[in-house]
mmCIF file of C-alpha atoms in Angstrom:
data_model
loop_
_atom_site.group_PDB
_atom_site.id
_atom_site.type_symbol
_atom_site.label_atom_id
_atom_site.label_comp_id
_atom_site.label_asym_id
_atom_site.label_seq_id
_atom_site.Cartn_x
_atom_site.Cartn_y
_atom_site.Cartn_z
ATOM 1 C CA MET B 1 -19.859 -1.349 -32.229
ATOM 2 C CA ASN B 2 -23.335 -1.465 -30.661
ATOM 3 C CA ALA B 3 -22.668 -4.977 -29.339
ATOM 4 C CA THR B 4 -19.405 -3.788 -27.801
ATOM 5 C CA VAL B 5 -21.137 -0.843 -26.136
ATOM 6 C CA ARG B 6 -23.871 -3.089 -24.747
ATOM 7 C CA ARG B 7 -21.270 -5.493 -23.394
ATOM 8 C CA LEU B 8 -19.173 -2.781 -21.732
ATOM 9 C CA ALA B 9 -21.989 -0.542 -20.464
ATOM 10 C CA PRO B 10 -22.808 -2.695 -17.376
ATOM 11 C CA ARG B 11 -19.109 -2.809 -16.409
ATOM 12 C CA VAL B 12 -18.730 0.957 -16.717
ATOM 13 C CA LEU B 13 -21.943 1.495 -14.742
ATOM 14 C CA SER B 14 -20.729 -0.891 -12.027
ATOM 15 C CA THR B 15 -17.443 1.030 -11.809
ATOM 16 C CA LEU B 16 -19.231 4.357 -11.434
ATOM 17 C CA LEU B 17 -21.522 2.938 -8.746
ATOM 18 C CA THR B 18 -18.525 1.565 -6.868
ATOM 19 C CA LEU B 19 -16.794 4.951 -6.930
ATOM 20 C CA TRP B 20 -19.998 6.648 -5.796
ATOM 21 C CA GLY B 21 -20.324 4.150 -2.932
ATOM 22 C CA LEU B 22 -16.721 4.749 -1.874
ATOM 23 C CA ALA B 23 -17.168 8.528 -2.009
ATOM 24 C CA THR B 24 -20.362 8.236 0.049
ATOM 25 C CA ALA B 25 -18.667 6.014 2.627
ATOM 26 C CA MET B 26 -15.791 8.502 2.952
ATOM 27 C CA PHE B 27 -18.279 11.335 3.491
ATOM 28 C CA LEU B 28 -20.227 9.436 6.166
ATOM 29 C CA ILE B 29 -17.052 8.432 8.008
ATOM 30 C CA ASN B 30 -15.885 12.042 7.931
ATOM 31 C CA GLN B 31 -19.209 13.142 9.411
ATOM 32 C CA LEU B 32 -19.049 10.573 12.212
ATOM 33 C CA ILE B 33 -15.492 11.381 13.294
ATOM 34 C CA PRO B 34 -15.554 13.526 16.459
ATOM 35 C CA GLY B 35 -14.018 16.969 16.346
ATOM 36 C CA ASP B 36 -14.194 20.126 14.277
ATOM 37 C CA GLN B 37 -13.389 19.386 10.632
ATOM 38 C CA ALA B 38 -12.735 23.051 9.902
ATOM 39 C CA ALA B 39 -10.235 23.316 12.750
ATOM 40 C CA ALA B 40 -8.478 20.164 11.559
ATOM 41 C CA ALA B 41 -8.318 21.437 7.988
ATOM 42 C CA ALA B 42 -7.083 24.881 9.048
ATOM 43 C CA GLY B 43 -4.175 23.499 11.055
ATOM 44 C CA ARG B 44 -3.127 23.505 14.691
ATOM 45 C CA ASP B 45 -2.061 27.168 14.838
ATOM 46 C CA ALA B 46 -5.072 28.620 13.015
ATOM 47 C CA SER B 47 -6.950 31.513 14.578
ATOM 48 C CA PRO B 48 -10.735 31.432 15.095
ATOM 49 C CA GLU B 49 -11.134 33.732 12.080
ATOM 50 C CA GLN B 50 -9.059 31.404 9.904
ATOM 51 C CA ILE B 51 -11.033 28.395 11.093
ATOM 52 C CA GLU B 52 -14.289 30.130 10.244
ATOM 53 C CA ALA B 53 -12.962 31.063 6.802
ATOM 54 C CA VAL B 54 -12.036 27.424 6.164
ATOM 55 C CA ARG B 55 -15.465 26.340 7.407
ATOM 56 C CA ILE B 56 -17.137 28.591 4.858
ATOM 57 C CA ARG B 57 -14.743 27.629 2.052
ATOM 58 C CA LEU B 58 -15.366 23.914 2.585
ATOM 59 C CA GLY B 59 -19.106 24.433 2.941
ATOM 60 C CA LEU B 60 -19.167 23.021 6.481
ATOM 61 C CA ASP B 61 -21.580 25.770 7.542
ATOM 62 C CA ARG B 62 -24.230 24.366 5.199
ATOM 63 C CA PRO B 63 -26.753 21.556 5.767
ATOM 64 C CA VAL B 64 -25.428 18.004 5.542
ATOM 65 C CA TRP B 65 -27.071 17.261 2.202
ATOM 66 C CA GLU B 66 -25.431 20.327 0.653
ATOM 67 C CA GLN B 67 -22.070 19.263 2.101
ATOM 68 C CA TYR B 68 -22.583 15.876 0.457
ATOM 69 C CA VAL B 69 -23.281 17.451 -2.926
ATOM 70 C CA LEU B 70 -20.218 19.688 -2.590
ATOM 71 C CA HIS B 71 -18.159 16.653 -1.578
ATOM 72 C CA LEU B 72 -19.125 14.793 -4.741
ATOM 73 C CA ASP B 73 -18.611 17.896 -6.877
ATOM 74 C CA ARG B 74 -15.068 18.373 -5.576
ATOM 75 C CA LEU B 75 -14.184 14.753 -6.265
ATOM 76 C CA VAL B 76 -15.575 14.917 -9.798
ATOM 77 C CA HIS B 77 -13.390 17.963 -10.453
ATOM 78 C CA GLY B 78 -10.276 16.236 -9.054
ATOM 79 C CA ASP B 79 -10.208 17.991 -5.667
ATOM 80 C CA PHE B 80 -9.175 15.362 -3.108
ATOM 81 C CA GLY B 81 -8.623 17.900 -0.352
ATOM 82 C CA THR B 82 -5.592 19.794 0.956
ATOM 83 C CA SER B 83 -3.099 18.320 3.388
ATOM 84 C CA THR B 84 -2.876 20.199 6.679
ATOM 85 C CA VAL B 85 0.757 19.097 7.040
ATOM 86 C CA THR B 86 2.266 19.794 3.617
ATOM 87 C CA LEU B 87 -0.279 22.550 2.834
ATOM 88 C CA GLN B 88 -0.410 21.119 -0.698
ATOM 89 C CA PRO B 89 -3.375 19.575 -2.528
ATOM 90 C CA VAL B 90 -3.476 15.875 -1.722
ATOM 91 C CA LEU B 91 -3.545 15.060 -5.434
ATOM 92 C CA THR B 92 -0.287 17.000 -5.887
ATOM 93 C CA ASP B 93 1.386 15.050 -3.072
ATOM 94 C CA LEU B 94 0.121 11.751 -4.479
ATOM 95 C CA GLY B 95 1.266 12.623 -7.993
ATOM 96 C CA ARG B 96 4.772 13.188 -6.657
ATOM 97 C CA LEU B 97 4.819 9.865 -4.784
ATOM 98 C CA LEU B 98 2.878 7.692 -7.234
ATOM 99 C CA PRO B 99 5.870 6.756 -9.477
ATOM 100 C CA SER B 100 7.633 5.124 -6.524
ATOM 101 C CA SER B 101 4.566 3.016 -5.741
ATOM 102 C CA VAL B 102 4.132 2.130 -9.424
ATOM 103 C CA GLU B 103 7.759 0.986 -9.500
ATOM 104 C CA LEU B 104 7.166 -1.320 -6.533
ATOM 105 C CA VAL B 105 3.916 -2.724 -7.950
ATOM 106 C CA VAL B 106 5.512 -3.397 -11.347
ATOM 107 C CA ALA B 107 8.457 -5.173 -9.717
ATOM 108 C CA ALA B 108 6.068 -7.240 -7.572
ATOM 109 C CA MET B 109 4.021 -8.251 -10.621
ATOM 110 C CA VAL B 110 7.152 -9.241 -12.548
ATOM 111 C CA PHE B 111 8.158 -11.440 -9.619
ATOM 112 C CA ALA B 112 4.620 -12.874 -9.449
ATOM 113 C CA LEU B 113 4.604 -13.715 -13.163
ATOM 114 C CA VAL B 114 7.934 -15.529 -12.973
ATOM 115 C CA ALA B 115 7.390 -17.233 -9.605
ATOM 116 C CA GLY B 116 3.842 -18.253 -10.497
ATOM 117 C CA SER B 117 4.043 -19.272 -14.157
ATOM 118 C CA VAL B 118 7.365 -21.147 -14.243
ATOM 119 C CA PRO B 119 6.410 -23.712 -11.536
ATOM 120 C CA ALA B 120 2.961 -24.098 -13.117
ATOM 121 C CA LEU B 121 4.474 -24.882 -16.514
ATOM 122 C CA PHE B 122 6.992 -27.253 -14.930
ATOM 123 C CA ASP B 123 4.278 -29.039 -12.961
ATOM 124 C CA ALA B 124 2.052 -29.353 -16.025
ATOM 125 C CA SER B 125 4.843 -30.605 -18.269
ATOM 126 C CA ARG B 126 6.180 -33.222 -15.837
ATOM 127 C CA GLY B 127 2.858 -34.519 -14.565
ATOM 128 C CA ARG B 128 4.393 -36.077 -11.473
ATOM 129 C CA PRO B 129 1.822 -36.493 -8.648
ATOM 130 C CA ALA B 130 4.351 -36.126 -5.814
ATOM 131 C CA GLY B 131 5.954 -33.016 -7.262
ATOM 132 C CA GLY B 132 2.572 -31.527 -8.073
ATOM 133 C CA VAL B 133 1.337 -32.023 -4.535
ATOM 134 C CA MET B 134 4.435 -30.349 -3.098
ATOM 135 C CA LEU B 135 4.151 -27.372 -5.443
ATOM 136 C CA ARG B 136 0.460 -26.910 -4.664
ATOM 137 C CA LEU B 137 1.100 -27.185 -0.935
ATOM 138 C CA THR B 138 3.861 -24.592 -1.239
ATOM 139 C CA ALA B 139 1.557 -22.286 -3.211
ATOM 140 C CA VAL B 140 -1.215 -22.558 -0.627
ATOM 141 C CA THR B 141 1.234 -21.898 2.201
ATOM 142 C CA ALA B 142 2.824 -18.938 0.409
ATOM 143 C CA GLY B 143 -0.569 -17.420 -0.341
ATOM 144 C CA GLY B 144 -1.559 -17.591 3.315
ATOM 145 C CA VAL B 145 1.577 -16.051 4.824
ATOM 146 C CA PRO B 146 0.804 -12.618 6.373
ATOM 147 C CA ALA B 147 2.683 -9.930 4.475
ATOM 148 C CA PHE B 148 3.929 -8.133 7.592
ATOM 149 C CA TRP B 149 5.311 -11.366 9.068
ATOM 150 C CA LEU B 150 7.033 -12.250 5.796
ATOM 151 C CA ALA B 151 8.499 -8.740 5.565
ATOM 152 C CA PHE B 152 10.003 -8.896 9.046
ATOM 153 C CA LEU B 153 11.261 -12.441 8.436
ATOM 154 C CA LEU B 154 13.026 -11.520 5.191
ATOM 155 C CA GLN B 155 14.456 -8.386 6.749
ATOM 156 C CA TYR B 156 15.905 -10.401 9.604
ATOM 157 C CA LEU B 157 17.193 -13.415 7.666
ATOM 158 C CA LEU B 158 18.289 -11.956 4.309
ATOM 159 C CA GLY B 159 19.043 -8.449 5.526
ATOM 160 C CA THR B 160 20.286 -8.432 9.100
ATOM 161 C CA ARG B 161 21.729 -11.942 9.470
ATOM 162 C CA LEU B 162 23.071 -12.660 5.966
ATOM 163 C CA GLY B 163 23.465 -9.089 4.741
ATOM 164 C CA TRP B 164 22.370 -9.964 1.204
ATOM 165 C CA PHE B 165 19.818 -7.174 0.827
ATOM 166 C CA PRO B 166 19.219 -3.759 2.412
ATOM 167 C CA VAL B 167 16.161 -3.614 4.637
ATOM 168 C CA ALA B 168 15.035 0.003 4.329
ATOM 169 C CA SER B 169 14.758 3.018 2.035
ATOM 170 C CA ARG B 170 15.236 3.105 -1.759
ATOM 171 C CA LEU B 171 18.941 3.923 -1.923
ATOM 172 C CA SER B 172 21.875 3.564 0.455
ATOM 173 C CA PRO B 173 22.915 6.637 2.492
ATOM 174 C CA GLY B 174 25.283 8.890 0.576
ATOM 175 C CA LEU B 175 24.101 7.579 -2.797
ATOM 176 C CA ASP B 176 21.777 9.830 -4.763
ATOM 177 C CA VAL B 177 20.538 10.071 -8.343
ATOM 178 C CA PRO B 178 18.783 12.965 -10.121
ATOM 179 C CA THR B 179 14.997 12.636 -9.968
ATOM 180 C CA VAL B 180 13.619 12.382 -13.494
ATOM 181 C CA THR B 181 10.742 9.898 -13.381
ATOM 182 C CA GLY B 182 10.379 9.374 -9.627
ATOM 183 C CA MET B 183 11.182 5.655 -10.093
ATOM 184 C CA THR B 184 14.522 5.056 -8.412
ATOM 185 C CA THR B 185 15.626 2.192 -10.635
ATOM 186 C CA VAL B 186 14.756 4.073 -13.829
ATOM 187 C CA ASP B 187 16.433 7.241 -12.580
ATOM 188 C CA ALA B 188 19.507 5.193 -11.652
ATOM 189 C CA VAL B 189 19.658 3.798 -15.186
ATOM 190 C CA LEU B 190 19.278 7.286 -16.653
ATOM 191 C CA SER B 191 22.089 8.531 -14.413
ATOM 192 C CA GLY B 192 24.450 6.038 -16.032
ATOM 193 C CA SER B 193 25.795 4.788 -12.695
ATOM 194 C CA PRO B 194 26.063 0.970 -12.429
ATOM 195 C CA THR B 195 26.524 1.312 -8.678
ATOM 196 C CA ALA B 196 23.270 3.229 -8.333
ATOM 197 C CA VAL B 197 21.413 0.722 -10.536
ATOM 198 C CA SER B 198 22.552 -2.301 -8.531
ATOM 199 C CA ASP B 199 21.853 -0.514 -5.246
ATOM 200 C CA ALA B 200 18.345 0.516 -6.335
ATOM 201 C CA LEU B 201 17.557 -3.034 -7.487
ATOM 202 C CA ALA B 202 18.857 -4.461 -4.206
ATOM 203 C CA HIS B 203 16.601 -2.121 -2.225
ATOM 204 C CA LEU B 204 13.638 -3.056 -4.434
ATOM 205 C CA MET B 205 14.064 -6.838 -4.194
ATOM 206 C CA LEU B 206 12.645 -7.641 -0.747
ATOM 207 C CA PRO B 207 9.602 -5.307 -0.938
ATOM 208 C CA ALA B 208 8.763 -6.728 -4.373
ATOM 209 C CA VAL B 209 8.939 -10.307 -3.094
ATOM 210 C CA VAL B 210 6.716 -9.510 -0.101
ATOM 211 C CA LEU B 211 4.137 -7.713 -2.253
ATOM 212 C CA GLY B 212 4.259 -10.255 -5.084
ATOM 213 C CA LEU B 213 4.240 -13.548 -3.180
ATOM 214 C CA ALA B 214 0.465 -13.791 -2.729
ATOM 215 C CA PRO B 215 -0.240 -12.930 -6.412
ATOM 216 C CA ALA B 216 2.397 -15.487 -7.434
ATOM 217 C CA ALA B 217 0.664 -18.200 -5.407
ATOM 218 C CA ALA B 218 -2.732 -17.285 -6.869
ATOM 219 C CA LEU B 219 -1.283 -17.240 -10.385
ATOM 220 C CA PHE B 220 0.279 -20.679 -9.932
ATOM 221 C CA ARG B 221 -3.003 -22.224 -8.794
ATOM 222 C CA THR B 222 -5.028 -20.605 -11.572
ATOM 223 C CA LEU B 223 -2.565 -21.326 -14.372
ATOM 224 C CA ARG B 224 -1.959 -24.914 -13.221
ATOM 225 C CA THR B 225 -5.708 -25.619 -13.151
ATOM 226 C CA SER B 226 -6.207 -24.043 -16.587
ATOM 227 C CA LEU B 227 -3.293 -26.013 -18.040
ATOM 228 C CA ALA B 228 -4.641 -29.270 -16.594
ATOM 229 C CA THR B 229 -7.986 -28.555 -18.252
ATOM 230 C CA GLU B 230 -6.392 -27.721 -21.594
ATOM 231 C CA LEU B 231 -4.131 -30.777 -21.537
ATOM 232 C CA SER B 232 -7.188 -33.003 -21.198
ATOM 233 C CA GLN B 233 -8.712 -31.670 -24.431
ATOM 234 C CA ASP B 234 -8.967 -33.750 -27.611
ATOM 235 C CA TYR B 235 -6.598 -31.552 -29.587
ATOM 236 C CA VAL B 236 -3.768 -32.502 -27.191
ATOM 237 C CA VAL B 237 -4.345 -36.194 -27.911
ATOM 238 C CA VAL B 238 -4.285 -35.486 -31.639
ATOM 239 C CA ALA B 239 -1.091 -33.436 -31.326
ATOM 240 C CA ARG B 240 0.615 -36.145 -29.290
ATOM 241 C CA SER B 241 -0.392 -38.754 -31.858
ATOM 242 C CA LYS B 242 1.331 -36.658 -34.523
ATOM 243 C CA GLY B 243 4.561 -36.706 -32.567
ATOM 244 C CA ALA B 244 4.385 -33.285 -30.897
ATOM 245 C CA SER B 245 6.317 -33.012 -27.657
ATOM 246 C CA MET B 246 4.752 -31.825 -24.420
ATOM 247 C CA ARG B 247 6.841 -28.651 -24.627
ATOM 248 C CA GLN B 248 5.484 -27.867 -28.099
ATOM 249 C CA ILE B 249 1.928 -28.504 -26.996
ATOM 250 C CA LEU B 250 2.301 -26.291 -23.946
ATOM 251 C CA VAL B 251 3.938 -23.374 -25.736
ATOM 252 C CA ARG B 252 2.035 -23.412 -29.028
ATOM 253 C CA HIS B 253 -1.443 -24.466 -27.949
ATOM 254 C CA SER B 254 -2.337 -24.991 -24.299
ATOM 255 C CA LEU B 255 -0.591 -21.993 -22.769
ATOM 256 C CA ARG B 256 -2.299 -19.563 -25.121
ATOM 257 C CA ASN B 257 -5.770 -20.626 -23.964
ATOM 258 C CA ALA B 258 -4.843 -21.223 -20.328
ATOM 259 C CA ALA B 259 -3.170 -17.827 -19.976
ATOM 260 C CA ILE B 260 -6.370 -15.801 -20.453
ATOM 261 C CA PRO B 261 -7.895 -16.352 -16.978
ATOM 262 C CA SER B 262 -4.397 -16.105 -15.483
ATOM 263 C CA LEU B 263 -3.733 -12.735 -17.120
ATOM 264 C CA SER B 264 -7.103 -11.525 -15.878
ATOM 265 C CA LEU B 265 -6.108 -12.589 -12.368
ATOM 266 C CA VAL B 266 -2.808 -10.712 -12.657
ATOM 267 C CA GLY B 267 -4.685 -7.606 -13.760
ATOM 268 C CA LEU B 268 -6.935 -7.797 -10.708
ATOM 269 C CA GLN B 269 -3.920 -8.349 -8.463
ATOM 270 C CA VAL B 270 -2.337 -5.165 -9.830
ATOM 271 C CA GLY B 271 -5.248 -3.168 -8.481
ATOM 272 C CA TRP B 272 -5.087 -4.810 -5.080
ATOM 273 C CA ALA B 273 -1.309 -4.445 -4.968
ATOM 274 C CA PHE B 274 -1.757 -0.681 -4.818
ATOM 275 C CA ALA B 275 -3.709 -1.228 -1.617
ATOM 276 C CA GLY B 276 -0.998 -3.562 -0.331
ATOM 277 C CA VAL B 277 1.769 -0.976 -0.708
ATOM 278 C CA VAL B 278 0.490 0.701 2.465
ATOM 279 C CA LEU B 279 1.983 -2.060 4.620
ATOM 280 C CA VAL B 280 5.034 -2.861 2.489
ATOM 281 C CA GLU B 281 6.198 0.736 2.105
ATOM 282 C CA SER B 282 5.784 1.304 5.822
ATOM 283 C CA VAL B 283 7.812 -1.745 6.835
ATOM 284 C CA PHE B 284 10.604 -1.005 4.354
ATOM 285 C CA THR B 285 10.366 2.803 4.851
ATOM 286 C CA ARG B 286 9.960 3.487 1.137
ATOM 287 C CA GLN B 287 8.400 6.728 -0.018
ATOM 288 C CA GLY B 288 5.105 6.228 -1.830
ATOM 289 C CA ILE B 289 1.360 6.602 -1.509
ATOM 290 C CA GLY B 290 1.288 3.871 1.152
ATOM 291 C CA SER B 291 3.807 5.536 3.432
ATOM 292 C CA TYR B 292 2.074 8.857 2.761
ATOM 293 C CA LEU B 293 -1.194 7.395 4.054
ATOM 294 C CA VAL B 294 0.444 5.983 7.187
ATOM 295 C CA THR B 295 2.109 9.312 7.915
ATOM 296 C CA ALA B 296 -1.190 11.130 7.414
ATOM 297 C CA VAL B 297 -2.877 8.830 9.930
ATOM 298 C CA GLN B 298 -0.088 9.347 12.466
ATOM 299 C CA GLN B 299 -0.258 13.130 12.066
ATOM 300 C CA LYS B 300 -4.083 13.135 12.108
ATOM 301 C CA ASP B 301 -4.171 14.727 8.654
ATOM 302 C CA SER B 302 -7.759 13.726 7.859
ATOM 303 C CA GLN B 303 -7.834 15.469 4.480
ATOM 304 C CA ALA B 304 -4.786 13.501 3.317
ATOM 305 C CA VAL B 305 -6.190 10.242 4.714
ATOM 306 C CA PHE B 306 -9.523 10.522 2.924
ATOM 307 C CA GLY B 307 -7.940 11.810 -0.271
ATOM 308 C CA THR B 308 -5.447 8.920 -0.372
ATOM 309 C CA VAL B 309 -8.097 6.299 0.330
ATOM 310 C CA MET B 310 -10.286 7.730 -2.429
ATOM 311 C CA PHE B 311 -7.373 7.896 -4.856
ATOM 312 C CA THR B 312 -6.333 4.306 -4.106
ATOM 313 C CA GLY B 313 -9.913 3.119 -4.508
ATOM 314 C CA LEU B 314 -10.057 4.900 -7.859
ATOM 315 C CA ILE B 315 -6.953 3.020 -9.026
ATOM 316 C CA VAL B 316 -8.379 -0.335 -7.909
ATOM 317 C CA VAL B 317 -11.754 0.027 -9.637
ATOM 318 C CA VAL B 318 -10.271 1.484 -12.836
ATOM 319 C CA VAL B 319 -7.762 -1.368 -13.093
ATOM 320 C CA ASN B 320 -10.572 -3.864 -12.513
ATOM 321 C CA LEU B 321 -12.577 -2.204 -15.288
ATOM 322 C CA LEU B 322 -9.642 -2.422 -17.686
ATOM 323 C CA VAL B 323 -9.191 -6.085 -16.791
ATOM 324 C CA ASP B 324 -12.864 -6.778 -17.526
ATOM 325 C CA ILE B 325 -12.573 -5.043 -20.879
ATOM 326 C CA GLY B 326 -9.363 -6.897 -21.719
ATOM 327 C CA GLN B 327 -10.890 -10.225 -20.748
ATOM 328 C CA SER B 328 -13.901 -9.644 -23.001
ATOM 329 C CA VAL B 329 -11.538 -8.859 -25.877
ATOM 330 C CA LEU B 330 -9.213 -11.822 -25.275
ATOM 331 C CA ASP B 331 -11.898 -14.381 -24.423
ATOM 332 C CA PRO B 332 -11.454 -17.227 -26.926
ATOM 333 C CA ARG B 333 -15.208 -17.883 -27.011
ATOM 334 C CA ILE B 334 -15.725 -14.396 -28.415
ATOM 335 C CA ARG B 335 -13.026 -15.024 -31.002
ATOM 336 C CA ARG B 336 -14.703 -18.283 -32.044
ATOM 337 C CA VAL B 337 -18.000 -16.492 -32.495
ATOM 338 C CA ARG B 338 -16.334 -13.907 -34.712
ATOM 339 C CA LEU B 339 -14.561 -16.590 -36.757
ATOM 340 C CA ALA B 340 -17.795 -18.519 -37.186
ATOM 341 C CA ALA B 341 -19.601 -15.368 -38.305
ATOM 342 C CA ALA B 342 -16.870 -14.691 -40.846
#
């Protein structure tokens, strides 16, 4: 237990320092933005008395160092500000929209796992130089395609020209399902309507591909490199000499070891995908924390902007922490040490 604590303590400390740095950066940016913060927080139609009341409530009448302490205290207690547009706490708005973003991120990661791992396994099992070069070139190209350009391209080709997929929203006009979880596909399944399920999946397809293409390319490169390293090990030669097929070696031996860095990469990509939903949800006009942030910027809702950025940063660093912990648990070197000790 003590060894585990010592191993995890630096990661936890690094996460806390990252959150503190993000909170400090948000505070400094808020201080440098021109204009009256109290007037912005009170709303456009607020009277001078209301603005002054908001100024006192937010502590903006105090010295800067006291405002900084209050800023950190509010964040620690889960106060990410109040939207001047919805007049609701930002955390309440984000909690309502988060399931939709989670749905998109999960779909993107499923696509990334399939589109990244299947070609890597095929490339490793075949071992053909020409095919390998083409797959790697495709992966590099796919990883470098700008997400906004890919989104517009898929909307035009697969949506407008071919009509295979819808290009906006989460459901077609006139089709509605009861909101239970906030995830359209799950709610469609719970509604028992096959039409709603297929429509929700069709609306989810293009955004998931756009958000998951870069992680898929990164996963392919990482998994293919790990598999190439594993297939050069002595145990593969021994297994082949005993008559084991390449498929058996890949599935039973090599993939298990090669998957650890790849799974860690996927975990990190999950965190960054939550930052990527800002662009994808805006292009495909899907409700979520990304579209909420864009709307807040357009409406100059500074409280919602800073609260959303802080909330998204919290998701990213927490996911990264969980990935670090999972990697330390799954690392085969740690398992070998434990087996040797036993």
